[in-house]
PDB file of C-alpha atoms and ligand atoms in Angstrom:
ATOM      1  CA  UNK G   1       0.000   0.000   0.000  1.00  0.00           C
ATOM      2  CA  UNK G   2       1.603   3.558  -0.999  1.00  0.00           C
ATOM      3  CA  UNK G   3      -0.625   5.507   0.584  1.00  0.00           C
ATOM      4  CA  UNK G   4      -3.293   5.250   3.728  1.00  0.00           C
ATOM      5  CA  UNK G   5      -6.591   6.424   2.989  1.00  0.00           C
ATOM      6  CA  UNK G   6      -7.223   9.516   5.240  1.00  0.00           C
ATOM      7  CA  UNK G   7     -10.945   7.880   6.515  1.00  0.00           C
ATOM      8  CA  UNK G   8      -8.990   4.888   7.621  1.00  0.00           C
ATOM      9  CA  UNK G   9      -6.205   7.119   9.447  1.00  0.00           C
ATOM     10  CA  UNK G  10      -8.785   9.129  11.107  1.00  0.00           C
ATOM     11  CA  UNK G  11     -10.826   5.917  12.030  1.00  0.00           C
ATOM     12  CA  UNK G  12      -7.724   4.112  13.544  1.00  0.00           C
ATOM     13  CA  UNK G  13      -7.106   7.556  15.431  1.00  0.00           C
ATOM     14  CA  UNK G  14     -10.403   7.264  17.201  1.00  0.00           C
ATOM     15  CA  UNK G  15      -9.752   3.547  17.972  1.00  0.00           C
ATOM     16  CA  UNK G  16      -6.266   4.700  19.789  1.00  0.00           C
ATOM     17  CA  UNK G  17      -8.085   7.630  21.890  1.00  0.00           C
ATOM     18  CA  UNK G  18     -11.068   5.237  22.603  1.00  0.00           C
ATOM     19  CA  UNK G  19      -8.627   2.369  23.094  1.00  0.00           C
ATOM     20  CA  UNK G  20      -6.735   5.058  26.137  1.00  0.00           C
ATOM     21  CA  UNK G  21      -9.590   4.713  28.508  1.00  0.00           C
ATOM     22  CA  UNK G  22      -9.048   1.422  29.634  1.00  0.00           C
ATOM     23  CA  UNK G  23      -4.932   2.224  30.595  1.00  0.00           C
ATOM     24  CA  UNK G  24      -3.354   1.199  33.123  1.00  0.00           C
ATOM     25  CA  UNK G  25      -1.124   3.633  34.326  1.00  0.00           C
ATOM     26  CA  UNK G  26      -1.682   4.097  38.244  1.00  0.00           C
ATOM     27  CA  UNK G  27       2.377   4.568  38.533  1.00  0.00           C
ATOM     28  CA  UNK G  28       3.205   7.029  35.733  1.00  0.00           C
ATOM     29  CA  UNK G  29      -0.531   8.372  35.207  1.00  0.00           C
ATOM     30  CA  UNK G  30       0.648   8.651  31.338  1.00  0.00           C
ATOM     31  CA  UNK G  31      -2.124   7.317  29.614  1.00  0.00           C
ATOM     32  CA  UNK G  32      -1.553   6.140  25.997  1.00  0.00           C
ATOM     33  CA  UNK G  33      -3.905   4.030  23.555  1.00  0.00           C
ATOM     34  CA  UNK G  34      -2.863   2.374  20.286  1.00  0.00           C
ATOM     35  CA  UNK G  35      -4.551   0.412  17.426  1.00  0.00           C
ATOM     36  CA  UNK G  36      -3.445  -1.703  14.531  1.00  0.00           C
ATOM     37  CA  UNK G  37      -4.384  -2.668  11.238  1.00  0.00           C
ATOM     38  CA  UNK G  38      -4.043  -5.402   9.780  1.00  0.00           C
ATOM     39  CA  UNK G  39      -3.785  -7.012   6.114  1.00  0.00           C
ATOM     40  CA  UNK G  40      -6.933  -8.130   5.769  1.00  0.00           C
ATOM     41  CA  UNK G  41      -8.753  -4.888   7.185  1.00  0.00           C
ATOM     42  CA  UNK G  42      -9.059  -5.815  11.135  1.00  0.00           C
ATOM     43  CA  UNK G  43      -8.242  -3.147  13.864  1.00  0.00           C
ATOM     44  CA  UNK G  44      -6.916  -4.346  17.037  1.00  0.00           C
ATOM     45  CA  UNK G  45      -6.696  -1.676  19.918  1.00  0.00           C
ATOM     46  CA  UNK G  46      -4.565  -1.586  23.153  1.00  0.00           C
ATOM     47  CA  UNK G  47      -3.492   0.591  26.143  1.00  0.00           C
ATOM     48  CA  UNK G  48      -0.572   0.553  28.047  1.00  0.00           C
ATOM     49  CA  UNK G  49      -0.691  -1.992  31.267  1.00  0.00           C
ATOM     50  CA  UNK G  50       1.846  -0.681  34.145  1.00  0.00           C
ATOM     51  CA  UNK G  51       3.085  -3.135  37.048  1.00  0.00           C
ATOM     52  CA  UNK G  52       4.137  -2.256  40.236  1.00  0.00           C
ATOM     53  CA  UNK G  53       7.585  -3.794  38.834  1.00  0.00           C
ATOM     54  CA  UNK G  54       8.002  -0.899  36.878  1.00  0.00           C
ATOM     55  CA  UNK G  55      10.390  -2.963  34.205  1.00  0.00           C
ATOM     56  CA  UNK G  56       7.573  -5.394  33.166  1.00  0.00           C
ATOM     57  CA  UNK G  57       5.026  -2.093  32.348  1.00  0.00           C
ATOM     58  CA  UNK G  58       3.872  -2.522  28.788  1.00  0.00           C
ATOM     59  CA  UNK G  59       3.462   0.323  26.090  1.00  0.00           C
ATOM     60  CA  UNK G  60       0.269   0.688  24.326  1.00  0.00           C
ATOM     61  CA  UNK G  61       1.751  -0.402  20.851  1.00  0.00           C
ATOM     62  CA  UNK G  62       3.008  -3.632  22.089  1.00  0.00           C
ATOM     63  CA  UNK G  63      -0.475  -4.797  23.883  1.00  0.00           C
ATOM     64  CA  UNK G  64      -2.033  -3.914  20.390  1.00  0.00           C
ATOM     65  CA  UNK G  65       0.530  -5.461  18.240  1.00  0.00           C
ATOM     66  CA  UNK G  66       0.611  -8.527  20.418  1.00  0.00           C
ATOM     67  CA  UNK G  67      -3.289  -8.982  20.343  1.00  0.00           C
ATOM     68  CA  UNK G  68      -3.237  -8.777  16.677  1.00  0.00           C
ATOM     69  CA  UNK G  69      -0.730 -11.893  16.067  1.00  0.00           C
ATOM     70  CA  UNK G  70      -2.515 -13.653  18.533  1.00  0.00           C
ATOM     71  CA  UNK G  71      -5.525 -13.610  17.037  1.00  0.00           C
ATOM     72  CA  UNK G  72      -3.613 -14.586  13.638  1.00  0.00           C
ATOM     73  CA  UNK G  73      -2.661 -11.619  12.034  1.00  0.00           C
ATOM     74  CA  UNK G  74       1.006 -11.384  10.651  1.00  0.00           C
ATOM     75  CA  UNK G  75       1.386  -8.111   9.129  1.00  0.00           C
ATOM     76  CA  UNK G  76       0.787  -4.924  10.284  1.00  0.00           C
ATOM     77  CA  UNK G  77      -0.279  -1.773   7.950  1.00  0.00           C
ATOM     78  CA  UNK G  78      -0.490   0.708  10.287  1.00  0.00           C
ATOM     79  CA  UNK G  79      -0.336   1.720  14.016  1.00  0.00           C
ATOM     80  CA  UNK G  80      -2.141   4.553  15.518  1.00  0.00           C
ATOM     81  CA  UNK G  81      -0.798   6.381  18.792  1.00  0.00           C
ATOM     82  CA  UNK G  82      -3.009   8.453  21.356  1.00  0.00           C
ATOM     83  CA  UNK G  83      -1.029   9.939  23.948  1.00  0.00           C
ATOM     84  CA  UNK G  84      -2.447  11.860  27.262  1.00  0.00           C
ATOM     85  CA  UNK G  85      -4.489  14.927  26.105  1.00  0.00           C
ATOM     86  CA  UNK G  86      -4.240  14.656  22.723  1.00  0.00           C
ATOM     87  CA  UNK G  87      -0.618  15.586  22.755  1.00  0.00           C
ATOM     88  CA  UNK G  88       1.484  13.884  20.225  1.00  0.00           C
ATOM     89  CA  UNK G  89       3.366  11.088  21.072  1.00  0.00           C
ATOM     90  CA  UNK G  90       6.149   9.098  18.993  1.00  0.00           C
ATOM     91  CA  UNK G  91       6.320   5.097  19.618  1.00  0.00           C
ATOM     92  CA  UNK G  92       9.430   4.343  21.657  1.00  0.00           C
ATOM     93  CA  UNK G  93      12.439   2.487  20.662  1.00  0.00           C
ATOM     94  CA  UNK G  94      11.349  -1.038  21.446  1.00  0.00           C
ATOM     95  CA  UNK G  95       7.959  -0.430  20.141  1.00  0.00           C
ATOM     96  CA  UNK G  96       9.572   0.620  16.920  1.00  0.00           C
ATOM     97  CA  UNK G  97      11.203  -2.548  16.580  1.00  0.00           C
ATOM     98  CA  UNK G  98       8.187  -4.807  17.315  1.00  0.00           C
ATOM     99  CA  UNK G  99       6.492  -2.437  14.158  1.00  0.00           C
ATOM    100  CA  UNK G 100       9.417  -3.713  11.999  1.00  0.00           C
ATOM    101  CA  UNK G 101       8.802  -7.363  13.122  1.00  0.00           C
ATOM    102  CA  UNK G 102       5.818  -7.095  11.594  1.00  0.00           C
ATOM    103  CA  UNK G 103       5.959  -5.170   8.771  1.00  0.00           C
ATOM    104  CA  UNK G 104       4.473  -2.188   9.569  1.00  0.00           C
ATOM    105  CA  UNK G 105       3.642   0.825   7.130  1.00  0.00           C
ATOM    106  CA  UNK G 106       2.643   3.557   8.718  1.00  0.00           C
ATOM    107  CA  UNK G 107       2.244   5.256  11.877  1.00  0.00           C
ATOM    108  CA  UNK G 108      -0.589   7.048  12.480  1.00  0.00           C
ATOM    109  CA  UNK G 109      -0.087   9.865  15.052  1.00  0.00           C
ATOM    110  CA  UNK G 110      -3.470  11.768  16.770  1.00  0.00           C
ATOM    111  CA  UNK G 111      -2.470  15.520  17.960  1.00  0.00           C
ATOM    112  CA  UNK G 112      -4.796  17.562  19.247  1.00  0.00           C
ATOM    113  CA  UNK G 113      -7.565  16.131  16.783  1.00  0.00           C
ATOM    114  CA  UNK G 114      -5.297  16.375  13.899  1.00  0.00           C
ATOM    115  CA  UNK G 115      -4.585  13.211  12.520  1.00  0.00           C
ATOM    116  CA  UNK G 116      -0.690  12.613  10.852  1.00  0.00           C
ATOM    117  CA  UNK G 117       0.000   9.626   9.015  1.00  0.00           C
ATOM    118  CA  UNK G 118       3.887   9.291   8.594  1.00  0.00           C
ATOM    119  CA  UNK G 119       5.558   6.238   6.793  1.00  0.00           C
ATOM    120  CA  UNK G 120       6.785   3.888   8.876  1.00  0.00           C
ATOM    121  CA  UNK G 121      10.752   4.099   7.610  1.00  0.00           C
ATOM    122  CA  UNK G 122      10.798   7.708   9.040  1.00  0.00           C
ATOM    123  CA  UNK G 123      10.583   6.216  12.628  1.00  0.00           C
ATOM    124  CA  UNK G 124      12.906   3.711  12.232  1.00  0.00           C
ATOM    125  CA  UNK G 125      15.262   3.914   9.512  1.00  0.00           C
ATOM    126  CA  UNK G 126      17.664   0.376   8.271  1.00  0.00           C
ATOM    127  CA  UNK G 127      15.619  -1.518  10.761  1.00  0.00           C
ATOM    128  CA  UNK G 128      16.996  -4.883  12.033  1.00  0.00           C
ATOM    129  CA  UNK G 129      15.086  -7.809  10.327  1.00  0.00           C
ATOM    130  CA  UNK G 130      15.909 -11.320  11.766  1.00  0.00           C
ATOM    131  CA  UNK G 131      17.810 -13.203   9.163  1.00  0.00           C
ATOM    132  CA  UNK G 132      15.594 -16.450  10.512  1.00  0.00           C
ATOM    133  CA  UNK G 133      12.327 -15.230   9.981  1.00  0.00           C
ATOM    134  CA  UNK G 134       9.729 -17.689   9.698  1.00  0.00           C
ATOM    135  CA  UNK G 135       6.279 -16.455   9.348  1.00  0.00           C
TER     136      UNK G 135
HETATM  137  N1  LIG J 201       4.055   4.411  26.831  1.00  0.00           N
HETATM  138  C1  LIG J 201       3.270   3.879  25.858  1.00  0.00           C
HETATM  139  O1  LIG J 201       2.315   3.152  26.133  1.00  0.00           O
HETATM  140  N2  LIG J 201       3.569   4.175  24.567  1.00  0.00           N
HETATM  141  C2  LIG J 201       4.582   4.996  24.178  1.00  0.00           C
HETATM  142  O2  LIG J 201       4.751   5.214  22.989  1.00  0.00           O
HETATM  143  C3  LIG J 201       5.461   5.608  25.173  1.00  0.00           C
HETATM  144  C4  LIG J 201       5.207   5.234  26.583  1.00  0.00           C
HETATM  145  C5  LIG J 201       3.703   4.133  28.235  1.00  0.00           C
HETATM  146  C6  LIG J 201       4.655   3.260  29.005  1.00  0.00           C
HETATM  147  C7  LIG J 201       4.361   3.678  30.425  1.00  0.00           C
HETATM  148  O3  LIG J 201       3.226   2.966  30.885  1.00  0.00           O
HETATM  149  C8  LIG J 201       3.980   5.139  30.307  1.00  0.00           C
HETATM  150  O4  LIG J 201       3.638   5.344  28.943  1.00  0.00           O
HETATM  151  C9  LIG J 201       5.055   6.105  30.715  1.00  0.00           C
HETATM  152  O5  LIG J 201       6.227   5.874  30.028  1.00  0.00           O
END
């Protein structure tokens, strides 16, 4: 896909914010919601789930990505980001590199009601692919 249609950017951005209401976040109180699309169409939403363990907290990408495959998906077209307030918020590192595992397209970014779509290359550049990929 070259390009994502704007109605699908803008409904994946509503998915993230809607997806934020469920965080859990009692430690940092950052609330952030994310969802995927998939290949064949599907949008999968998560938030990000904190532990009182701070290490094994969870971002908001990685729940959604992580629901997706395990409900069968294997490629991801695009992921959509809803930080606290509306404010704009880039994926992390790690998060990044999860995106690559799977392919991702685009990222999707929700700021203050204005939807961005950016391609997914800009966020992570000569990503690591796993010479033993097995899909
Ligand atoms: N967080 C996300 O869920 N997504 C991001 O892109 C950045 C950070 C979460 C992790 C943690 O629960 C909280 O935000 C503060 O870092």
């Amino acid at each position: 896909m070259r390009e994502l249609d704007r109605g699908t950017a803008e409904a994946l951005a509503r998915a993230a914010r809607r997806a934020r209401r469920f965080a859990y976040a009692p430690y940092s109180r950052f609330r952030v919601g994310a969802a995927v699309l998939d290949e064949q169409g599907r949008v999968y939403t998560g938030c990000n789930v904190e532990c009182g363990s701070y290490g094994l907290s969870n971002c908001a990408e990685r729940v959604a990505i992580h629901k997706a495959v395990s409900e069968g998906a294997r490629r991801v077209v695009a992921v959509a980001v809803a930080g606290p307030d509306d404010r704009e918020l880039t994926p992390c590192g790690a998060c990044r590199q999860v995106m690559a595992e799977f392919g991702t397209q685009f990222v999707v970014l929700s700021r203050r009601g204005r939807t961005r779509v950016y391609s997914f290359p800009d966020f992570l550049p000569r990503a690591f692919r796993s010479p033993k990929e097995h899909r």
